[in-house]
Amino acid sequence: QVQLVESGGGLVQAGGSLRLSCAASRSTFSNNAIGWYRQAPGKQREVVAYISSGGSLHYADSVKGRFTISRDNAKNTVYLQMNSLKPEDTAVYYCNQLPAYWPWGQGTQVTVSS
């Protein structure tokens, strides 16, 4: 079983930046597609970005050009660089395989004020 621990969230003004990190308890990222998900209050969890097992990057239209996903296989960590943040980016952010497989971590709260 893999444990996922997300960090790096916080409160930021619109236009600001944050860098999220997701650390896995053991090696799993290099052989699987890994995604960042988010869930806003009253909404379903959605995928915002993912890296395929081959390393190609994919983004939801709502974050394309603003968010960048990356991974460090040696550290079992995946990152999400978020720039030009908007109030609609406010959500709890999680990572997991794609499709989701491991138990969800606690997530990290991102709040963007207008």
mmCIF file of C-alpha atoms in Angstrom:
data_model
loop_
_atom_site.group_PDB
_atom_site.id
_atom_site.type_symbol
_atom_site.label_atom_id
_atom_site.label_comp_id
_atom_site.label_asym_id
_atom_site.label_seq_id
_atom_site.Cartn_x
_atom_site.Cartn_y
_atom_site.Cartn_z
ATOM 1 C CA GLN A 1 0.000 0.000 0.000
ATOM 2 C CA VAL A 2 1.237 3.462 -0.894
ATOM 3 C CA GLN A 3 0.655 6.474 1.315
ATOM 4 C CA LEU A 4 0.410 9.866 -0.362
ATOM 5 C CA VAL A 5 1.174 13.103 1.457
ATOM 6 C CA GLU A 6 0.351 16.406 -0.202
ATOM 7 C CA SER A 7 1.773 19.746 0.935
ATOM 8 C CA GLY A 8 2.416 23.293 -0.196
ATOM 9 C CA GLY A 9 -1.074 24.747 -0.207
ATOM 10 C CA GLY A 10 -2.045 28.007 1.381
ATOM 11 C CA LEU A 11 -3.814 31.327 1.003
ATOM 12 C CA VAL A 12 -2.720 33.481 -1.913
ATOM 13 C CA GLN A 13 -4.076 36.483 -3.755
ATOM 14 C CA ALA A 14 -5.309 36.184 -7.318
ATOM 15 C CA GLY A 15 -2.364 36.255 -9.688
ATOM 16 C CA GLY A 16 -0.067 34.625 -7.177
ATOM 17 C CA SER A 17 1.763 31.309 -7.288
ATOM 18 C CA LEU A 18 2.068 28.152 -5.240
ATOM 19 C CA ARG A 19 4.044 24.951 -5.616
ATOM 20 C CA LEU A 20 2.426 21.773 -4.403
ATOM 21 C CA SER A 21 4.282 18.587 -3.574
ATOM 22 C CA CYS A 22 3.073 15.025 -3.251
ATOM 23 C CA ALA A 23 5.341 12.442 -1.682
ATOM 24 C CA ALA A 24 4.678 8.720 -1.962
ATOM 25 C CA SER A 25 5.784 6.271 0.703
ATOM 26 C CA ARG A 26 7.457 4.091 -1.864
ATOM 27 C CA SER A 27 8.311 4.014 -5.519
ATOM 28 C CA THR A 28 5.223 4.091 -7.704
ATOM 29 C CA PHE A 29 5.436 7.161 -9.894
ATOM 30 C CA SER A 30 7.850 5.996 -12.551
ATOM 31 C CA ASN A 31 5.668 3.149 -13.813
ATOM 32 C CA ASN A 32 2.246 4.747 -13.644
ATOM 33 C CA ALA A 33 0.389 7.799 -14.792
ATOM 34 C CA ILE A 34 0.271 10.244 -11.893
ATOM 35 C CA GLY A 35 -2.234 13.031 -11.603
ATOM 36 C CA TRP A 36 -3.138 16.048 -9.539
ATOM 37 C CA TYR A 37 -6.806 16.234 -8.679
ATOM 38 C CA ARG A 38 -8.807 18.934 -6.963
ATOM 39 C CA GLN A 39 -12.161 19.135 -5.261
ATOM 40 C CA ALA A 40 -13.938 22.395 -4.635
ATOM 41 C CA PRO A 41 -16.804 22.647 -2.117
ATOM 42 C CA GLY A 42 -19.952 21.113 -3.534
ATOM 43 C CA LYS A 43 -18.204 19.828 -6.638
ATOM 44 C CA GLN A 44 -16.849 16.505 -7.796
ATOM 45 C CA ARG A 45 -13.161 15.756 -7.725
ATOM 46 C CA GLU A 46 -11.543 16.497 -11.069
ATOM 47 C CA VAL A 47 -8.192 15.869 -12.698
ATOM 48 C CA VAL A 48 -6.264 19.066 -13.371
ATOM 49 C CA ALA A 49 -2.987 17.631 -14.649
ATOM 50 C CA TYR A 50 -1.236 14.323 -15.098
ATOM 51 C CA ILE A 51 1.992 12.766 -16.309
ATOM 52 C CA SER A 52 1.699 9.579 -18.296
ATOM 53 C CA SER A 53 3.995 6.641 -17.596
ATOM 54 C CA GLY A 54 5.922 7.700 -20.685
ATOM 55 C CA GLY A 55 6.377 11.228 -19.373
ATOM 56 C CA SER A 56 3.918 13.164 -21.524
ATOM 57 C CA LEU A 57 2.083 15.994 -19.783
ATOM 58 C CA HIS A 58 -1.633 16.654 -19.875
ATOM 59 C CA TYR A 59 -3.697 19.510 -18.488
ATOM 60 C CA ALA A 60 -7.321 20.418 -18.034
ATOM 61 C CA ASP A 61 -8.316 23.342 -20.223
ATOM 62 C CA SER A 62 -9.021 25.422 -17.131
ATOM 63 C CA VAL A 63 -5.373 25.327 -16.023
ATOM 64 C CA LYS A 64 -3.491 24.993 -19.298
ATOM 65 C CA GLY A 65 -0.745 27.573 -19.573
ATOM 66 C CA ARG A 66 -0.831 28.321 -15.841
ATOM 67 C CA PHE A 67 -0.025 24.998 -14.119
ATOM 68 C CA THR A 68 2.969 22.735 -14.667
ATOM 69 C CA ILE A 69 3.211 19.169 -13.418
ATOM 70 C CA SER A 70 6.553 17.450 -12.887
ATOM 71 C CA ARG A 71 7.935 14.476 -11.009
ATOM 72 C CA ASP A 72 11.143 13.361 -9.370
ATOM 73 C CA ASN A 73 11.230 9.572 -9.474
ATOM 74 C CA ALA A 74 14.276 9.398 -7.208
ATOM 75 C CA LYS A 75 12.330 11.232 -4.490
ATOM 76 C CA ASN A 76 8.987 9.543 -5.225
ATOM 77 C CA THR A 77 7.540 13.034 -5.458
ATOM 78 C CA VAL A 78 5.304 14.815 -7.928
ATOM 79 C CA TYR A 79 4.926 18.590 -8.073
ATOM 80 C CA LEU A 80 2.387 21.070 -9.325
ATOM 81 C CA GLN A 81 3.602 24.582 -10.031
ATOM 82 C CA MET A 82 0.589 26.873 -10.093
ATOM 83 C CA ASN A 83 0.944 30.373 -11.501
ATOM 84 C CA SER A 84 -1.562 33.133 -12.241
ATOM 85 C CA LEU A 85 -3.921 31.654 -9.703
ATOM 86 C CA LYS A 86 -7.597 32.516 -9.888
ATOM 87 C CA PRO A 87 -10.321 32.377 -7.227
ATOM 88 C CA GLU A 88 -11.869 29.454 -9.121
ATOM 89 C CA ASP A 89 -8.708 27.443 -8.406
ATOM 90 C CA THR A 90 -9.721 27.338 -4.745
ATOM 91 C CA ALA A 91 -10.021 23.677 -3.762
ATOM 92 C CA VAL A 92 -8.374 20.842 -1.897
ATOM 93 C CA TYR A 93 -5.676 19.361 -4.094
ATOM 94 C CA TYR A 94 -4.740 15.677 -4.110
ATOM 95 C CA CYS A 95 -2.450 13.405 -6.059
ATOM 96 C CA ASN A 96 -2.996 9.805 -7.072
ATOM 97 C CA GLN A 97 -2.468 7.444 -9.903
ATOM 98 C CA LEU A 98 -4.632 7.885 -12.968
ATOM 99 C CA PRO A 99 -7.125 6.314 -12.668
ATOM 100 C CA ALA A 100 -7.065 6.717 -8.908
ATOM 101 C CA TYR A 101 -5.821 3.600 -7.168
ATOM 102 C CA TRP A 102 -4.131 4.300 -3.842
ATOM 103 C CA PRO A 103 -5.971 5.563 -0.752
ATOM 104 C CA TRP A 104 -6.422 9.302 -0.937
ATOM 105 C CA GLY A 105 -4.132 11.466 1.160
ATOM 106 C CA GLN A 106 -5.376 14.329 3.278
ATOM 107 C CA GLY A 107 -4.921 16.781 0.436
ATOM 108 C CA THR A 108 -3.652 20.332 0.660
ATOM 109 C CA GLN A 109 -5.964 23.337 0.743
ATOM 110 C CA VAL A 110 -5.453 26.074 -1.832
ATOM 111 C CA THR A 111 -7.412 29.271 -1.306
ATOM 112 C CA VAL A 112 -7.180 32.110 -3.811
ATOM 113 C CA SER A 113 -8.620 35.435 -2.753
ATOM 114 C CA SER A 114 -9.884 38.002 -5.246
#
